[in-house]
XYZ file of C-alpha atoms in Angstrom:
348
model
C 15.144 -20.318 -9.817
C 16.728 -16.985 -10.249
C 13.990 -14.259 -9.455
C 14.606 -10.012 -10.903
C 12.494 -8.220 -8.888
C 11.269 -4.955 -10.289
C 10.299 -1.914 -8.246
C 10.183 2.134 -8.539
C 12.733 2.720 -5.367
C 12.816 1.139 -1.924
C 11.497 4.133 0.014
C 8.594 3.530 2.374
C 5.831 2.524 1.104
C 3.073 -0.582 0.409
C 4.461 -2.094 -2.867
C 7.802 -1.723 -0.924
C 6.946 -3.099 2.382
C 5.682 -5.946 0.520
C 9.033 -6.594 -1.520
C 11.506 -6.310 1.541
C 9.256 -9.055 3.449
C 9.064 -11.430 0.909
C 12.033 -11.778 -0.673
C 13.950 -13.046 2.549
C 11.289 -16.297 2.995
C 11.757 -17.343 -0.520
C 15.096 -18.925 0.131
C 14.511 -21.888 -2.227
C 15.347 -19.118 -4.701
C 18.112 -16.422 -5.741
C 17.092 -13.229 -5.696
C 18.282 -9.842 -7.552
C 16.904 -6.295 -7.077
C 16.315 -4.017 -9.709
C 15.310 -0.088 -8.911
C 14.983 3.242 -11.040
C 16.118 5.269 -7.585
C 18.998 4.906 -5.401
C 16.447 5.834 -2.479
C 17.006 2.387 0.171
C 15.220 2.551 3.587
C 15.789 -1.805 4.030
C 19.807 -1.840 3.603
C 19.776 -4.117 6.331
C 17.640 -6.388 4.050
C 18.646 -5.581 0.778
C 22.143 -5.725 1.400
C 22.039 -9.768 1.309
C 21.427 -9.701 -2.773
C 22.489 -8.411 -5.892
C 20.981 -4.540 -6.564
C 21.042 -2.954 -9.205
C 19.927 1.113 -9.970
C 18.811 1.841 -13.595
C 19.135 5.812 -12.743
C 17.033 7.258 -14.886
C 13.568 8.894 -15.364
C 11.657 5.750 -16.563
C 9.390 8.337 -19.443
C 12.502 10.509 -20.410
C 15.296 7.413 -20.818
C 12.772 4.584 -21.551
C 14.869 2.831 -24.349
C 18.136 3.428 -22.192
C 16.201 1.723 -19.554
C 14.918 -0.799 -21.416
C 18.519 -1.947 -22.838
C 19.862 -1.889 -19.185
C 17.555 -3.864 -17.869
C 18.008 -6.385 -20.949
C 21.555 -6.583 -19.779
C 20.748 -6.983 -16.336
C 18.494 -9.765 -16.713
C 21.098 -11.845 -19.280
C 24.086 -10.885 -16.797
C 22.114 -12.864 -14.061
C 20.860 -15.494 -15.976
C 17.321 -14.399 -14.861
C 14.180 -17.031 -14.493
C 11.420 -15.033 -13.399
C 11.167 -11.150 -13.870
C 8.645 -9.432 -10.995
C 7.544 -5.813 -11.548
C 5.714 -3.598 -8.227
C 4.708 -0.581 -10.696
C 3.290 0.939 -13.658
C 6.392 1.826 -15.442
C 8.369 -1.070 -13.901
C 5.772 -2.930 -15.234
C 5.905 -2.222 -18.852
C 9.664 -1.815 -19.064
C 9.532 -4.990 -17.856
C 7.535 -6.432 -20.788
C 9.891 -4.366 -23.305
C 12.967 -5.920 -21.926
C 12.061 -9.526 -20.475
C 12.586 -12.336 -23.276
C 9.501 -13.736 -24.458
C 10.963 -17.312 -23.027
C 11.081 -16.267 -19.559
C 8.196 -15.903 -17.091
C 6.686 -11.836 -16.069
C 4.282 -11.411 -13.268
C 3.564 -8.198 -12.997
C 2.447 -6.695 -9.712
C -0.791 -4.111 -9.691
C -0.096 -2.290 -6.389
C -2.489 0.877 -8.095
C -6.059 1.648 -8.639
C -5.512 4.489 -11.461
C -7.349 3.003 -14.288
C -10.605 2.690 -11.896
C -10.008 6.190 -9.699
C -8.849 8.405 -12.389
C -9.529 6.939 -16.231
C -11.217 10.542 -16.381
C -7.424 12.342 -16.645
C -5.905 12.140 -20.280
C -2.435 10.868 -18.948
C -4.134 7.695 -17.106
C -5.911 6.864 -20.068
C -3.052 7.009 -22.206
C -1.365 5.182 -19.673
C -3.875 2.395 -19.919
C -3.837 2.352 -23.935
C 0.009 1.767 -23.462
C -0.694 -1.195 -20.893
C -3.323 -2.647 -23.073
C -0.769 -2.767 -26.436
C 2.354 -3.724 -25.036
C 2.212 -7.203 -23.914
C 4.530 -10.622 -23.299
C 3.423 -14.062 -24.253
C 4.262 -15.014 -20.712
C 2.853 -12.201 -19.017
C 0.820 -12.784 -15.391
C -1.133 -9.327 -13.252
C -1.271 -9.989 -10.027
C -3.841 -8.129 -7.982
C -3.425 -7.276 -4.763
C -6.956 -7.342 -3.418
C -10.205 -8.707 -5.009
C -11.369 -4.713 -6.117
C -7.520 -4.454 -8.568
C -8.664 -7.745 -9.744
C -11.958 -6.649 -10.643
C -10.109 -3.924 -12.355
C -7.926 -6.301 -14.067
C -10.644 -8.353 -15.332
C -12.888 -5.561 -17.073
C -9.501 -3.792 -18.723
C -7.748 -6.940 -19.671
C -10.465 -9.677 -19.655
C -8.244 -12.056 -21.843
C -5.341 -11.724 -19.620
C -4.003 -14.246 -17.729
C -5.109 -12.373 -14.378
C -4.534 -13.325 -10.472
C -5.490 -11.948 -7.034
C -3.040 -12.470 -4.390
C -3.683 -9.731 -1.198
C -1.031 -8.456 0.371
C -0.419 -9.308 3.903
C 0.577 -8.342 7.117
C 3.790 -8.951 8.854
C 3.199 -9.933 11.842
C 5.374 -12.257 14.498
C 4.377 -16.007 14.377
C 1.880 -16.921 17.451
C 1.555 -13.282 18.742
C -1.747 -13.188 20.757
C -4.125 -9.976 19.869
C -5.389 -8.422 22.622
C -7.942 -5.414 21.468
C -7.948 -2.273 23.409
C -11.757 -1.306 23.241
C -12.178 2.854 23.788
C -14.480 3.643 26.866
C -17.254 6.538 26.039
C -16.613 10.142 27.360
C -12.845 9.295 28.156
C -10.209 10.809 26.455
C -9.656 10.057 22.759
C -6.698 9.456 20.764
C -6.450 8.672 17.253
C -3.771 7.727 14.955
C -3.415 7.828 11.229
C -0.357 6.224 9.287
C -0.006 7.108 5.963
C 2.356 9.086 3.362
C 1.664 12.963 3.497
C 0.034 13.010 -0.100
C -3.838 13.786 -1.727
C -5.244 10.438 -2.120
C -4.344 9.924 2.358
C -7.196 12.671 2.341
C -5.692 14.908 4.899
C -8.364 17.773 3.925
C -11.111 16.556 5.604
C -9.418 17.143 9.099
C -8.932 20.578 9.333
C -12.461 21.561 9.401
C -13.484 18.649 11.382
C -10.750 19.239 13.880
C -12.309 23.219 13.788
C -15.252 21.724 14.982
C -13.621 19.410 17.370
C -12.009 22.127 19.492
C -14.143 21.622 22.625
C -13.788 17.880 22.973
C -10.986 15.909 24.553
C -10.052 14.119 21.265
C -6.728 14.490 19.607
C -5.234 12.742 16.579
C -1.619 12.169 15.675
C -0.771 11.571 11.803
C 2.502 9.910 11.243
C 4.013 9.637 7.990
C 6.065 12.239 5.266
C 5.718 13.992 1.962
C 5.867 17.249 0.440
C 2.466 18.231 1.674
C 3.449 18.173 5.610
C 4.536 21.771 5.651
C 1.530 23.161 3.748
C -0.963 21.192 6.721
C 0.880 22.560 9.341
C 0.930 26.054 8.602
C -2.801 25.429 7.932
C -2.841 24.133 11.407
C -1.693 26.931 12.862
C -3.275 29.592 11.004
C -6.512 27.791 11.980
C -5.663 27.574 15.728
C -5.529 23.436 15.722
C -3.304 22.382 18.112
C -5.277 18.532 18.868
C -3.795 17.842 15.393
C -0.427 17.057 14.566
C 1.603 15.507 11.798
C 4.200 14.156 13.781
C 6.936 12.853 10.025
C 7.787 9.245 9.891
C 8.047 6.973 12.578
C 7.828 3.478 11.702
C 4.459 1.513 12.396
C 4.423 -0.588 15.159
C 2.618 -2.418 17.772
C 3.897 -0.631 20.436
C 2.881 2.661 18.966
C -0.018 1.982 18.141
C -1.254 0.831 21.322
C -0.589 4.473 22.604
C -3.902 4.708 21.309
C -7.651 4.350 21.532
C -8.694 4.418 18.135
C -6.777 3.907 14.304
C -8.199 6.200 11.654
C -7.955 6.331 7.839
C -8.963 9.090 5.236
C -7.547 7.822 2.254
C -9.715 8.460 -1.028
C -8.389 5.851 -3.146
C -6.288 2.775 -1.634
C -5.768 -0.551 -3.550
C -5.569 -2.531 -0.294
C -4.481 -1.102 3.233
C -1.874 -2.830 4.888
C -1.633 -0.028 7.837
C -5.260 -1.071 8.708
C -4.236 -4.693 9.172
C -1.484 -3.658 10.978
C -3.976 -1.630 13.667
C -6.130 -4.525 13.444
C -2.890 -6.609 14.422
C -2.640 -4.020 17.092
C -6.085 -4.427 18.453
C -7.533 -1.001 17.613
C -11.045 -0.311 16.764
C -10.897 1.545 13.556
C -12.754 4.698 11.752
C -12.135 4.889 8.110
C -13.689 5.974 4.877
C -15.791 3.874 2.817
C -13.865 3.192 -0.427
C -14.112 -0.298 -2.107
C -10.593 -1.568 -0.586
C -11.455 -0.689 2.756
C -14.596 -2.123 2.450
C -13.450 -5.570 1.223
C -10.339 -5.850 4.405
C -12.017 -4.548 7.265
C -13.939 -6.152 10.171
C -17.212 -5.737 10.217
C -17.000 -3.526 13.430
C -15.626 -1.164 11.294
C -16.775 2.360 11.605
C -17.055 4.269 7.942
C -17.595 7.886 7.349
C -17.986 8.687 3.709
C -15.056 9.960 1.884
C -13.500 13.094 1.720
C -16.633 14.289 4.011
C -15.631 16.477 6.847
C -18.869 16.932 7.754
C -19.433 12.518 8.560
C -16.061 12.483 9.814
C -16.965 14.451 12.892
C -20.219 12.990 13.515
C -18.441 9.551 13.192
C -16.047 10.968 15.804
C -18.231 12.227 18.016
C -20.566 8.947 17.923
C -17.569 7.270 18.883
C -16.596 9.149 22.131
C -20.065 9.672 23.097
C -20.997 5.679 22.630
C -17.510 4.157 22.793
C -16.358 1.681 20.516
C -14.615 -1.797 20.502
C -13.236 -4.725 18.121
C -14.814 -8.122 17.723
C -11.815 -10.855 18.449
C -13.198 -13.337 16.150
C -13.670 -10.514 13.201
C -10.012 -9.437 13.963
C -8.442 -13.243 14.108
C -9.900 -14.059 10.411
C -8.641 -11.592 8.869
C -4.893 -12.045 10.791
C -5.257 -14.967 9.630
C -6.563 -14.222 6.277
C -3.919 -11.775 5.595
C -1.083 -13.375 6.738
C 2.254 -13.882 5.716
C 2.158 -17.916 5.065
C -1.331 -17.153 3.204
C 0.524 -14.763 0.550
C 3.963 -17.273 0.829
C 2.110 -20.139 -0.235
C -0.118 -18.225 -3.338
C 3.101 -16.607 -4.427
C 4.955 -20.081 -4.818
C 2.142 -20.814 -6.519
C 2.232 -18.127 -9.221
C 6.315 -18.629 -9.255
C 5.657 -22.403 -10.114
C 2.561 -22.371 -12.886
């Protein structure tokens, strides 16, 4: 089969991360690549297929859009069209024959974490009209499907998490954080609202006299504004260090992996410190709670105030991962485990 796959730009990011692991284990297939922006951070991987860039505001030039991508998917004699976004997702419907399979990827939580703003609801009216007799959502954690079933209960509707990529038979080895040691935390995460940034400063205000730093590492248009925040607050055990890519070996530079996001759909830099063997501090919204290990420490969201007690529990009392915990959900979330549900949904 001849697989379109659908996606806003290949900049870094979940949805993305996803695409450009996939697509090169699915070699029982051709593959093309479809993208509104010219932005590429995986020319290395992309390179090996057939791209294409619609270049064009997907709101302002929708029927433009819509006619290229017709053309696109006739050009390549297309099988199977797979969207990764809202708007990729609908254009999608509008320019995919009827005849021809559409699975269409729910990498967002908007209709559950912000129906209250006009533009989302409208933006949910729009999803609900426009459909495709062939049309399949894929969730990618049990709380989007939950979503998918109360908005679109007579959909045909699947959950397939996302994964982690890690190497084949690497052994975890956890790196528990002794009490009243020096701490070091890392975040990894875009430099945007819903990463829930804001709660630091304060709690890093109050964290002045301890021997606990943290090290954020990830970009957006937001960077500049925390760091002059930083400094005009005297913080200098917080940094936002821009992107560096996520790895083991960075990780392990540290004691303990933290997350403030306020609305994620599932979290595949948490699986990737769990991967890493880091005990892990992170707010308590419904995707984290469904992924992590159950040695998890929570602090409610977007409170500075349980942030630094959950911080200073931890270096006062120490903290460690459970191996088992951690193996399951390697395991769980692995790369064969999403392979082998994806042929699935390719095949039915």
């Amino acid at each position: 089969m001849k697989i379109l796959h659908f996606i806003d730009s290949l900049g870094y990011g979940g949805a993305e991360t996803l695409l450009t692991n996939y697509i090169p284990e699915l070699k029982e297939h051709d593959h093309v690549i479809v993208t509104f922006s010219d932005t590429n951070f995986y020319r290395e991987i992309t390179n090996q297929y057939a791209c294409y860039n619609l270049d064009g505001n997907p709101v302002k030039n929708l029927f433009k859009i819509v006619s290229r991508l017709k053309k696109i998917i006739a050009k390549e004699n297309i099988d199977i069209v797979h969207s990764h976004s809202y708007w990729t997702n609908i254009i999608s419907r509008l320019a995919t024959p009827k005849r021809k399979k559409l699975i269409n990827h729910y990498h967002f939580a908007d209709f559950d974490t912000m129906l209250s703003n006009y533009k989302v609801r409208l933006q949910l009216i729009i999803d609900k009209t426009i459909g495709h007799r062939n049309l399949r959502r894929v969730a990618v954690s049990d709380y989007v499907y939950g979503i998918l079933k109360q908005h679109f209960p007579k959909g045909q509707n699947s959950c397939l998490p996302n994964f982690v990529n890690t190497p084949a038979n690497s052994e975890l080895k956890l790196y528990p954080y002794t009490k009243g040691t020096p701490l070091k935390i890392v975040a990894v995460g875009n430099i945007i609202h819903e990463k829930g940034y804001d709660v630091l400063l304060p709690a890093f205000e109050k964290l002045k006299q301890y021997p606990i730093k943290m090290d954020v590492f990830g970009e957006g248009d937001s960077m500049e504004i925390y760091i002059n925040e930083l400094h005009r607050r005297g913080i200098t055990a917080l940094k936002f260090c821009g992107k560096q890519k996520s790895t083991p070996a960075l990780l392990q530079q540290y004691d303990l992996y933290c997350s403030c996001s306020t609305s994620e759909t599932f979290g595949i830099a948490l699986i990737e410190a769990v991967a890493a063997g880091l005990p892990v501090l992170i707010s308590d919204i419904p995707a984290f709670k469904e992924i992590a290990p159950d040695s998890a420490y929570f602090f409610k969201k977007a409170d500075s105030d349980d942030f630094f007690n959950k911080v200073t529990d931890i270096y006062q009392n120490g903290i460690t991962a459970v191996a088992s915990e951690y193996k399951y959900l390697l395991q769980k979330y692995s790369k064969p485990v999403f392979l082998e549900g994806l042929r699935d949904i390719y095949q039915h």
